[in-house]
mmCIF file of C-alpha atoms in Angstrom:
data_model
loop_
_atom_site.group_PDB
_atom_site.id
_atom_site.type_symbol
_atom_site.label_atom_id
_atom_site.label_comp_id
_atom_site.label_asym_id
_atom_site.label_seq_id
_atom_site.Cartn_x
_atom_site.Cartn_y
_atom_site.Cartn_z
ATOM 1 C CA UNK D 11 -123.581 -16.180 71.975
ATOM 2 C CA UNK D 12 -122.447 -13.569 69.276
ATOM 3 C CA UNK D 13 -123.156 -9.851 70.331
ATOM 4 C CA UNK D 14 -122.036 -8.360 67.036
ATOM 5 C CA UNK D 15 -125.579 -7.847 66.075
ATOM 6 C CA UNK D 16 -126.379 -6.220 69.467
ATOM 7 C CA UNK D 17 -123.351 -4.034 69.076
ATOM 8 C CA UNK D 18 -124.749 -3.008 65.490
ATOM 9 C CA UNK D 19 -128.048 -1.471 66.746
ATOM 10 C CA UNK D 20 -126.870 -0.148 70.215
ATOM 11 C CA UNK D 21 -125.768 2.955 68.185
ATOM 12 C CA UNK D 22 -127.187 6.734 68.816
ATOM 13 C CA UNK D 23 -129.368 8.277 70.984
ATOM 14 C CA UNK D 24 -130.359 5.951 74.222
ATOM 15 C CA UNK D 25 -133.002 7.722 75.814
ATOM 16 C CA UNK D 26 -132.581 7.543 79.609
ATOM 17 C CA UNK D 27 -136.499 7.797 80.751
ATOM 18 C CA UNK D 28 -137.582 8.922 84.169
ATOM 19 C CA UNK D 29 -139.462 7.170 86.214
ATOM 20 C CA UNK D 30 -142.944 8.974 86.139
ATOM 21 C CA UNK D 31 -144.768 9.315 89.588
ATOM 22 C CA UNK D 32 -148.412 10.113 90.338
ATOM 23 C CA UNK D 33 -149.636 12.757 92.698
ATOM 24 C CA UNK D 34 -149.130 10.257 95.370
ATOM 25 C CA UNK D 35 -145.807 9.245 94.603
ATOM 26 C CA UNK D 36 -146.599 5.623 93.254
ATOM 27 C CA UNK D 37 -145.097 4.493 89.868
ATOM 28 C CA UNK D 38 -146.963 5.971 87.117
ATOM 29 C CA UNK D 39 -146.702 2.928 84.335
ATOM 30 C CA UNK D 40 -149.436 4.493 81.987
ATOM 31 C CA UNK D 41 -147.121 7.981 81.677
ATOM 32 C CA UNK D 42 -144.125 5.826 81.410
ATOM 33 C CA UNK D 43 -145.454 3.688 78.481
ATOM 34 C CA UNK D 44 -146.609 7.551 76.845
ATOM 35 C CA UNK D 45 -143.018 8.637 77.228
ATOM 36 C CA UNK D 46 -141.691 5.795 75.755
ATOM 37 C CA UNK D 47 -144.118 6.067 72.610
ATOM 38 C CA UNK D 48 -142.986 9.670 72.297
ATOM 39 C CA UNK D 49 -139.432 9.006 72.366
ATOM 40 C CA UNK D 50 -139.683 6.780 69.471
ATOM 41 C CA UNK D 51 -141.927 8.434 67.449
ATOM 42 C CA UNK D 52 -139.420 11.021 68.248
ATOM 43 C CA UNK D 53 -136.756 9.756 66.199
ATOM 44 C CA UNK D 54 -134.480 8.369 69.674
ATOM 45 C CA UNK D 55 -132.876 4.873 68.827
ATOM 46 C CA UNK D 56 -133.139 3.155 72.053
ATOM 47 C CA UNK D 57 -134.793 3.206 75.840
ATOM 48 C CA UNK D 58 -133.292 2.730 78.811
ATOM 49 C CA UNK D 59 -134.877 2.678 82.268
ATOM 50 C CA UNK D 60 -134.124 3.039 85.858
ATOM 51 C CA UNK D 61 -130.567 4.062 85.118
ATOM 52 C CA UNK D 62 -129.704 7.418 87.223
ATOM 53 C CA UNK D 63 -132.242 10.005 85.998
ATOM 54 C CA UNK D 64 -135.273 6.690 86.752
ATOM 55 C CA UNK D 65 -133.929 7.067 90.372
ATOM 56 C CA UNK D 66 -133.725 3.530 90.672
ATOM 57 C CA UNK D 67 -132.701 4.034 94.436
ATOM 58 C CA UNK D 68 -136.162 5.322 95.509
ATOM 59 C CA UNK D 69 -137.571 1.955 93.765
ATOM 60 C CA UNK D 70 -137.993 -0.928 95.673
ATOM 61 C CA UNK D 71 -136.475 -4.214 93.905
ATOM 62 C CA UNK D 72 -140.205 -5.128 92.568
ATOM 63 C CA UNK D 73 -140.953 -1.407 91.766
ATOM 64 C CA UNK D 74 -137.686 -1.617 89.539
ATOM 65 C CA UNK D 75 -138.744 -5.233 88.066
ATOM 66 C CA UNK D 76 -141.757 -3.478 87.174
ATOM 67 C CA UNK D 77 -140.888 -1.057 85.309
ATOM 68 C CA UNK D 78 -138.649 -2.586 83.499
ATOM 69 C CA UNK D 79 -141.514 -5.139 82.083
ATOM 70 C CA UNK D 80 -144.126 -2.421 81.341
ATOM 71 C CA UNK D 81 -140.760 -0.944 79.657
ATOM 72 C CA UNK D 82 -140.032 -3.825 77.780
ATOM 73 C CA UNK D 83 -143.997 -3.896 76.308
ATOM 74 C CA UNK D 84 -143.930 -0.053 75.312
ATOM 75 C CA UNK D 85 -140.939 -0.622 73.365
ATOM 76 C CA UNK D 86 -142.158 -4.160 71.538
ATOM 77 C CA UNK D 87 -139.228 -4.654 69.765
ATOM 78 C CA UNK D 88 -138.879 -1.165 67.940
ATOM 79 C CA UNK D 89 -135.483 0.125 69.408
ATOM 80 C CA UNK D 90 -132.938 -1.647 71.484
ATOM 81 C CA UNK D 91 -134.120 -1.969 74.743
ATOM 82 C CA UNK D 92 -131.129 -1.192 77.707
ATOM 83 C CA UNK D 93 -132.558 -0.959 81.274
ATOM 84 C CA UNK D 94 -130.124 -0.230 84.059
ATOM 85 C CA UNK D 95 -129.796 -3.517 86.615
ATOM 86 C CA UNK D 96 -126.996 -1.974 88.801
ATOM 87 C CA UNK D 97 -127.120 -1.510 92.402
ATOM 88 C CA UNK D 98 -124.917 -1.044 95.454
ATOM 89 C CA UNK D 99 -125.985 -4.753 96.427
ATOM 90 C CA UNK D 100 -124.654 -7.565 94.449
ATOM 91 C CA UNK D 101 -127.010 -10.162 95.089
ATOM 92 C CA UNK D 102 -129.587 -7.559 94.093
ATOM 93 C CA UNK D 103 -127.254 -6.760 90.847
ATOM 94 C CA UNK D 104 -127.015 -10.250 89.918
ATOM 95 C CA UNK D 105 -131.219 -10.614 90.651
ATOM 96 C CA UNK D 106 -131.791 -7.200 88.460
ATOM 97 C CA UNK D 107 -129.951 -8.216 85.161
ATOM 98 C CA UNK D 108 -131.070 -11.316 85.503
ATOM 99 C CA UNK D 109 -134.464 -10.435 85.203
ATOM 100 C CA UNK D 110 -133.530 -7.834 81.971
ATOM 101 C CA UNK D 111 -132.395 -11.493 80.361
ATOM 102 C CA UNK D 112 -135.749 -13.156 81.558
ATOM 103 C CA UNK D 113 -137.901 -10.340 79.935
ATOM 104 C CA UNK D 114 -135.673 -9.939 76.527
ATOM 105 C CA UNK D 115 -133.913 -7.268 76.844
ATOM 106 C CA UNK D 116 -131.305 -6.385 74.327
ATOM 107 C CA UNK D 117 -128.539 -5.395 77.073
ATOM 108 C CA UNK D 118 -128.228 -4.325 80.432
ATOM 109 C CA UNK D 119 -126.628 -1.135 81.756
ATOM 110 C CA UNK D 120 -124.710 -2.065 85.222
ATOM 111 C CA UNK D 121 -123.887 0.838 87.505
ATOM 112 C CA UNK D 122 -120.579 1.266 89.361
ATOM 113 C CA UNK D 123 -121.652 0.161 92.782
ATOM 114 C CA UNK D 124 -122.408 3.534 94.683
ATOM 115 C CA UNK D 125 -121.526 4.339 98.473
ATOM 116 C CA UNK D 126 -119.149 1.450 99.112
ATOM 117 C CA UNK D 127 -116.440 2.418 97.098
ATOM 118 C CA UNK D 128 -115.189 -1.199 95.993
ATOM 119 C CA UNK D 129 -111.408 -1.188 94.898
ATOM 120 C CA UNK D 130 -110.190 -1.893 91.582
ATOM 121 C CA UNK D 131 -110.071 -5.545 92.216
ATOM 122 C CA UNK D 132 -113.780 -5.707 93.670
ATOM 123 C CA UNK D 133 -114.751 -3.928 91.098
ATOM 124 C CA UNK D 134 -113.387 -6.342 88.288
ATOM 125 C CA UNK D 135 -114.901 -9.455 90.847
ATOM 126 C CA UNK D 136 -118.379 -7.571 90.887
ATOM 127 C CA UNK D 137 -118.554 -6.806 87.183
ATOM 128 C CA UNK D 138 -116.926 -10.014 86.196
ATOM 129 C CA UNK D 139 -119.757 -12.344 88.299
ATOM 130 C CA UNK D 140 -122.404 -10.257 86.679
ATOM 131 C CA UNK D 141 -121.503 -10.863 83.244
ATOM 132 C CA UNK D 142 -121.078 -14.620 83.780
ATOM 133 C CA UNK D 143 -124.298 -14.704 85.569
ATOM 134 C CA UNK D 144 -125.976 -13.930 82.153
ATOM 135 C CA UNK D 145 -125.769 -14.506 78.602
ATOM 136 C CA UNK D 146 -126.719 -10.689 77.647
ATOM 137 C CA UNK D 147 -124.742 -7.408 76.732
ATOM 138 C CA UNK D 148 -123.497 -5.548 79.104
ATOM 139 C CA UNK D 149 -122.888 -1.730 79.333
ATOM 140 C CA UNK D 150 -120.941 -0.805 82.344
ATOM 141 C CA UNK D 151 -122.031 2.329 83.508
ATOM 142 C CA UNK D 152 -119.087 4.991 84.920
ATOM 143 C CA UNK D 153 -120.041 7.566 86.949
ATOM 144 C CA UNK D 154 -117.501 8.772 89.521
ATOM 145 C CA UNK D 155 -119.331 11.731 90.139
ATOM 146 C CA UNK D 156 -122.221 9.496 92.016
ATOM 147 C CA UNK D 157 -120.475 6.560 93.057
ATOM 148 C CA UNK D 158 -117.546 8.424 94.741
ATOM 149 C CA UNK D 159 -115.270 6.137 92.842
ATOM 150 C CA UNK D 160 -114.010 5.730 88.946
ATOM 151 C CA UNK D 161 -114.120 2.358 87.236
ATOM 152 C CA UNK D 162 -109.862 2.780 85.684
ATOM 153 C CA UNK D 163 -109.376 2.387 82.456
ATOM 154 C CA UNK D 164 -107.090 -0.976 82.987
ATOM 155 C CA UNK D 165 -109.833 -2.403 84.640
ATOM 156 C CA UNK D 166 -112.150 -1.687 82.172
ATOM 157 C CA UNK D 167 -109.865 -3.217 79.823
ATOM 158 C CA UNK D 168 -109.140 -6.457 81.806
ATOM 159 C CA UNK D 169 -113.179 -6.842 81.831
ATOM 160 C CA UNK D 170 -113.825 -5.742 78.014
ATOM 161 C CA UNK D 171 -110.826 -8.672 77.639
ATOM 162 C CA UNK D 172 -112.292 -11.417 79.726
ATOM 163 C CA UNK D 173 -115.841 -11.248 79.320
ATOM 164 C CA UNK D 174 -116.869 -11.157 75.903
ATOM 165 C CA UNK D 175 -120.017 -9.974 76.997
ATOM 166 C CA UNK D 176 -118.986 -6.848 78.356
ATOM 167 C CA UNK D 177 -119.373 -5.133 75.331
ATOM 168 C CA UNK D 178 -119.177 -1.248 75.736
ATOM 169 C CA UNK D 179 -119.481 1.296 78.916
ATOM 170 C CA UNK D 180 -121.449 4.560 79.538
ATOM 171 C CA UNK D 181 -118.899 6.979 80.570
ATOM 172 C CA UNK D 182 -119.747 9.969 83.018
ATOM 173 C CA UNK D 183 -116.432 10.810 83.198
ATOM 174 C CA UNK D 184 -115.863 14.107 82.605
ATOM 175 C CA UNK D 185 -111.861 13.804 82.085
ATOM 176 C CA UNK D 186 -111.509 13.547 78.394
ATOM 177 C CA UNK D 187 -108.228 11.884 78.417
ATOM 178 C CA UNK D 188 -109.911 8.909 80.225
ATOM 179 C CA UNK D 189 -112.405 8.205 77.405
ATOM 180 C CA UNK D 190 -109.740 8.269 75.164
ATOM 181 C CA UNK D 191 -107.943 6.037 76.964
ATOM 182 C CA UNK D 192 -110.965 3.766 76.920
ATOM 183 C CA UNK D 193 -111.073 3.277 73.316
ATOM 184 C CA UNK D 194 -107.333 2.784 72.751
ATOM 185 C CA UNK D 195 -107.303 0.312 75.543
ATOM 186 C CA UNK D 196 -110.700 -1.555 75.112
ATOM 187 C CA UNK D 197 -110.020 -1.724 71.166
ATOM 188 C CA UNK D 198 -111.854 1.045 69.105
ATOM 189 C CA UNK D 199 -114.803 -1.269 68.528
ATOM 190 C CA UNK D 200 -115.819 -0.814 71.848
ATOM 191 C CA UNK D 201 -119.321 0.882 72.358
ATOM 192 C CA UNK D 202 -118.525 3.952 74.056
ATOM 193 C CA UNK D 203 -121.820 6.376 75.358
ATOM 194 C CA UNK D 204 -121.864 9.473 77.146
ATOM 195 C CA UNK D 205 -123.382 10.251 79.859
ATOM 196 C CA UNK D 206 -121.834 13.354 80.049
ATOM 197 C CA UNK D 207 -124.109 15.977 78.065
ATOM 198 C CA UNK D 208 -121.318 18.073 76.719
ATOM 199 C CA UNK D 209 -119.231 15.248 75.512
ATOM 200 C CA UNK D 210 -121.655 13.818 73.812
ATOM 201 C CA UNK D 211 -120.605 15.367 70.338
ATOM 202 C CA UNK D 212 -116.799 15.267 71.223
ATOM 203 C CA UNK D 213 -116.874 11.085 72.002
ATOM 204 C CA UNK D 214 -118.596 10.783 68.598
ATOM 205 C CA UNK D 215 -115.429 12.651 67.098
ATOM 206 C CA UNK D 216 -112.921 10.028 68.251
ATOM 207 C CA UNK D 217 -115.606 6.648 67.610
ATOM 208 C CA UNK D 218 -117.905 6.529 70.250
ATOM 209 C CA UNK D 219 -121.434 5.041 69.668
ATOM 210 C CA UNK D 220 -123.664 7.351 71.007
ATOM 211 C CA UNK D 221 -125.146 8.625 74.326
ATOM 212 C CA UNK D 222 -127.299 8.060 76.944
ATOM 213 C CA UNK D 223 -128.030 11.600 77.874
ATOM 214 C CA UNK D 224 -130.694 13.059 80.422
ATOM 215 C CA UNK D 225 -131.261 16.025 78.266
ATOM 216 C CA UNK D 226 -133.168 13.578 75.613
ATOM 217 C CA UNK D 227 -136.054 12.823 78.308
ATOM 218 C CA UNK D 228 -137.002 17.030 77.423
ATOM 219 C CA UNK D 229 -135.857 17.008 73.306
ATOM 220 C CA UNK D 230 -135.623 13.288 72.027
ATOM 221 C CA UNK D 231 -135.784 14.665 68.880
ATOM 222 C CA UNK D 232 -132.778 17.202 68.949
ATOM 223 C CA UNK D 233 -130.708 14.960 70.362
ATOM 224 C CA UNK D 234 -131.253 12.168 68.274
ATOM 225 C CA UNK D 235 -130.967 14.462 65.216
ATOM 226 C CA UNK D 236 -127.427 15.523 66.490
ATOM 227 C CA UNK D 237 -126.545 11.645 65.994
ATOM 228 C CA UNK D 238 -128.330 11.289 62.820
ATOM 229 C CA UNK D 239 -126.270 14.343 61.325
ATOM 230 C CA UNK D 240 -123.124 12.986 62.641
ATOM 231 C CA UNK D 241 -123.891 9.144 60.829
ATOM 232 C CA UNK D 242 -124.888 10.653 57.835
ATOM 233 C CA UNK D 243 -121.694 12.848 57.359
ATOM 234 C CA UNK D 244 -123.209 15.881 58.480
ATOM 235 C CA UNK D 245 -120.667 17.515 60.716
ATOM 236 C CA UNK D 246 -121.574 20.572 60.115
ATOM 237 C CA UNK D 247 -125.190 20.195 61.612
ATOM 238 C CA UNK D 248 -124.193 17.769 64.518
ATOM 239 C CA UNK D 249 -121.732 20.337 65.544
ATOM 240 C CA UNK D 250 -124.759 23.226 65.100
ATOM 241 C CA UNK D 251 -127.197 20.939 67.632
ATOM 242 C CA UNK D 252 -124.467 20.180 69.980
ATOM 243 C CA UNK D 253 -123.856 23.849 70.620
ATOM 244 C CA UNK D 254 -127.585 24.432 70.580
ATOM 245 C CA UNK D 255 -128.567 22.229 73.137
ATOM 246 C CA UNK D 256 -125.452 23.744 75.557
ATOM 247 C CA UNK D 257 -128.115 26.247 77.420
ATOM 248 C CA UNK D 258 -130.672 23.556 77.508
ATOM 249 C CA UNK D 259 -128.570 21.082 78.931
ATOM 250 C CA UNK D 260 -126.846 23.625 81.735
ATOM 251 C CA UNK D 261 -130.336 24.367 82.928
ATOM 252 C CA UNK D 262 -131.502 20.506 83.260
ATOM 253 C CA UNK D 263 -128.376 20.332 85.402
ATOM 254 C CA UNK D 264 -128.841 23.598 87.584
ATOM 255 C CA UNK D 265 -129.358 20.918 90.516
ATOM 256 C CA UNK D 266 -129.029 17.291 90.898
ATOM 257 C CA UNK D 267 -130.787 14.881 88.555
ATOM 258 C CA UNK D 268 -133.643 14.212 87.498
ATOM 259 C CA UNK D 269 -134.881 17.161 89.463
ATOM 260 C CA UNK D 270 -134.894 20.003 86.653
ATOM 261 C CA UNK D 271 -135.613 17.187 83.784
ATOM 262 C CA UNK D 272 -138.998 16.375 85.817
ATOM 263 C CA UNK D 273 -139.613 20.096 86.193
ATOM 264 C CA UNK D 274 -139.491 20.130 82.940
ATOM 265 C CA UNK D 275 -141.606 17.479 81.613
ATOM 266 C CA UNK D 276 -144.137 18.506 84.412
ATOM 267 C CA UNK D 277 -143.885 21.915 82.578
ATOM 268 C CA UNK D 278 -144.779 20.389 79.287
ATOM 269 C CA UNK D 279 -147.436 18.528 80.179
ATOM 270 C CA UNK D 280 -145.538 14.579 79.946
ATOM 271 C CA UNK D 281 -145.724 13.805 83.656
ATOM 272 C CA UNK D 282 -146.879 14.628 87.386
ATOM 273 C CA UNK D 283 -143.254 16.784 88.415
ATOM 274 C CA UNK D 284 -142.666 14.442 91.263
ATOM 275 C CA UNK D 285 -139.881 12.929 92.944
ATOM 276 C CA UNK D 286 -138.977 10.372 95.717
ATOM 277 C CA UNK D 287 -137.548 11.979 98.882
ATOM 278 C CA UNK D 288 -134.470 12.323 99.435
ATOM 279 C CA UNK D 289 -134.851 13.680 95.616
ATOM 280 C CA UNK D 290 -137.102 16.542 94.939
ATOM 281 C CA UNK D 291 -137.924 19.517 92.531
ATOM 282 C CA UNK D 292 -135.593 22.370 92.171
ATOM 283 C CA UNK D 293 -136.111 25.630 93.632
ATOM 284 C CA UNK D 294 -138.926 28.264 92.883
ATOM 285 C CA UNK D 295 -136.367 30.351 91.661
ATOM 286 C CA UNK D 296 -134.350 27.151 89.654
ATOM 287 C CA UNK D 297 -138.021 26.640 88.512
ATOM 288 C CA UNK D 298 -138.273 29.674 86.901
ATOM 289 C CA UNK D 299 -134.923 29.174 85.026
ATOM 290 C CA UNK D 300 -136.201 26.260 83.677
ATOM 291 C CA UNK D 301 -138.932 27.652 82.503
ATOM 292 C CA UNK D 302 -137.609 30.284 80.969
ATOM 293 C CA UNK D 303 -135.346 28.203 79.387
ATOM 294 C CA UNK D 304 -138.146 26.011 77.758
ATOM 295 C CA UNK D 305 -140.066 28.488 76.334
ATOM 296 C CA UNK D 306 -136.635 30.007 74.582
ATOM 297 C CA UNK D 307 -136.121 26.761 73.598
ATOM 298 C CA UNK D 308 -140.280 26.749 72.077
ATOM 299 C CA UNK D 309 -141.029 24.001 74.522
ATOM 300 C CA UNK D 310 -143.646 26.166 76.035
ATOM 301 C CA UNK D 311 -145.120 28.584 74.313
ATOM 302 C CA UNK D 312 -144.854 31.256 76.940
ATOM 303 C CA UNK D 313 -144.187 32.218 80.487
ATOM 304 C CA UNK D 314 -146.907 32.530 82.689
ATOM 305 C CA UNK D 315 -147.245 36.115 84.344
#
């Protein structure tokens, strides 16, 4: 199977969307398909599910299967389409991104496995049986800072080299030497993301393809823009956004994600604010941060006395 074409479109903004929950805490698909429409008509340039701010860990394997499909449908074909299919359980893994294939996805995002913390070796086992157990795309997804362990950049390389279907990674990494490292080791036509918020400009400065960024779930727009400007030349104004967006995307982060990014949208009237124990909302006074934040930002248009 040829992935150029894949590799073409997977560019720019890939919105990671939050799982939306009613009051009761059951999977809201009607506000999910409303976010997705947003995010599009929004200018983002692809949708990705149940990756780390959808909390895939408080969905049960059929909650996750779910959502993905009502994902899939909201989308129809009008951005690439990249859920996440990664879990601590390979079986599970395996079970997840082969259902992304089954329901057309475009790619599939696969998480470092969290908690166990394989070694290098299991990690290039896990990663490699994955890929071969599909014909799709497949973003590994880096995240030491949540999986307690980082995916090296020689066995990134060793993957990128013997599965041809391993065709870029999402690095939340924060060490910028690493995702340098990436690209010189992985050959510079590997799709690089970020997942990190303030890297997001900098890995488009030395070739990366774009992010997948929590911070787009509150302004699709801006942070598609950002991308747009950079494509089209525009340093200038991708460098303006990115500094922009750096008090937006502190305040999103004031505790662990998606917390403050479902305050948030609760605040602007996208979603019920509601996590998944162990997960929940930030603090009253985090809260008001957040708040105040949004309406400096003209999200709201003021703060409530």
């Amino acid at each position: 199977m040829a992935y150029r074409e894949v590799k073409e479109r997977l560019r720019g903004s890939i919105a990671p969307v939050v799982t939306p929950f009613d009051e009761e805490g059951n999977v809201d698909l009607a506000a999910l398909t409303a976010l997705i429409d947003w995010h599009i008509e929004s200018g983002t340039h692809g949708i990705s599910v149940t990756g780390t701010s959808g909390e895939p860990s408080s969905l049960t394997l059929e909650e996750r299967k779910q959502v993905m499909e009502a994902a899939k449908k909201a989308v129809a074909g009008r951005v690439p389409f990249v859920p996440g299919t990664g879990s601590t359980n390979h079986a599970e893994t395996i079970e997840l991104t082969r259902f992304a294939q089954e329901i057309g996805a475009d790619a599939a995002m696969v998480i470092v496995p969290y908690y166990n913390r394989p070694s290098q070796q299991a990690l290039y086992k896990h990663f490699q049986a994955v890929a071969e157990a599909v014909d799709i795309p497949i973003i590994v997804y880096n995240i030491p800072g949540r999986t307690a362990v980082n995916l090296e950049v020689q066995t990134l390389a060793r993957l990128a080299e013997d599965c041809p279907n391993i065709i870029g990674v999402k690095e939340s990494n924060k060490d910028f030497e690493h995702v340098n490292r990436v690209l010189w080791h992985c050959g510079r036509d590997f799709l690089l993301f970020s997942g990190i918020e303030l890297l997001c400009y900098p890995m488009l400065a030395i070739g990366g393809a774009g992010s997948i960024s929590a911070t787009a779930n509150v302004v699709p727009q801006k942070v598609a823009e950002l991308h747009d400007a950079w494509f089209a030349g525009d340093v200038k104004r991708a460098q303006d956004l990115h500094f922009e967006l750096m008090e937006l995307n502190d305040v999103l982060f004031i505790e662990t994600n998606p917390g403050p990014v479902k305050a948030a949208l609760g605040m602007m009237g996208k979603i019920t604010p509601k996590l998944r124990l162990p997960l929940d909302l930030p603090s009253e006074e985090n809260e008001r941060k957040i708040r105040r934040t949004l309406v400096k930002y003209g999200l709201l248009a003021e703060t409530p006395q």
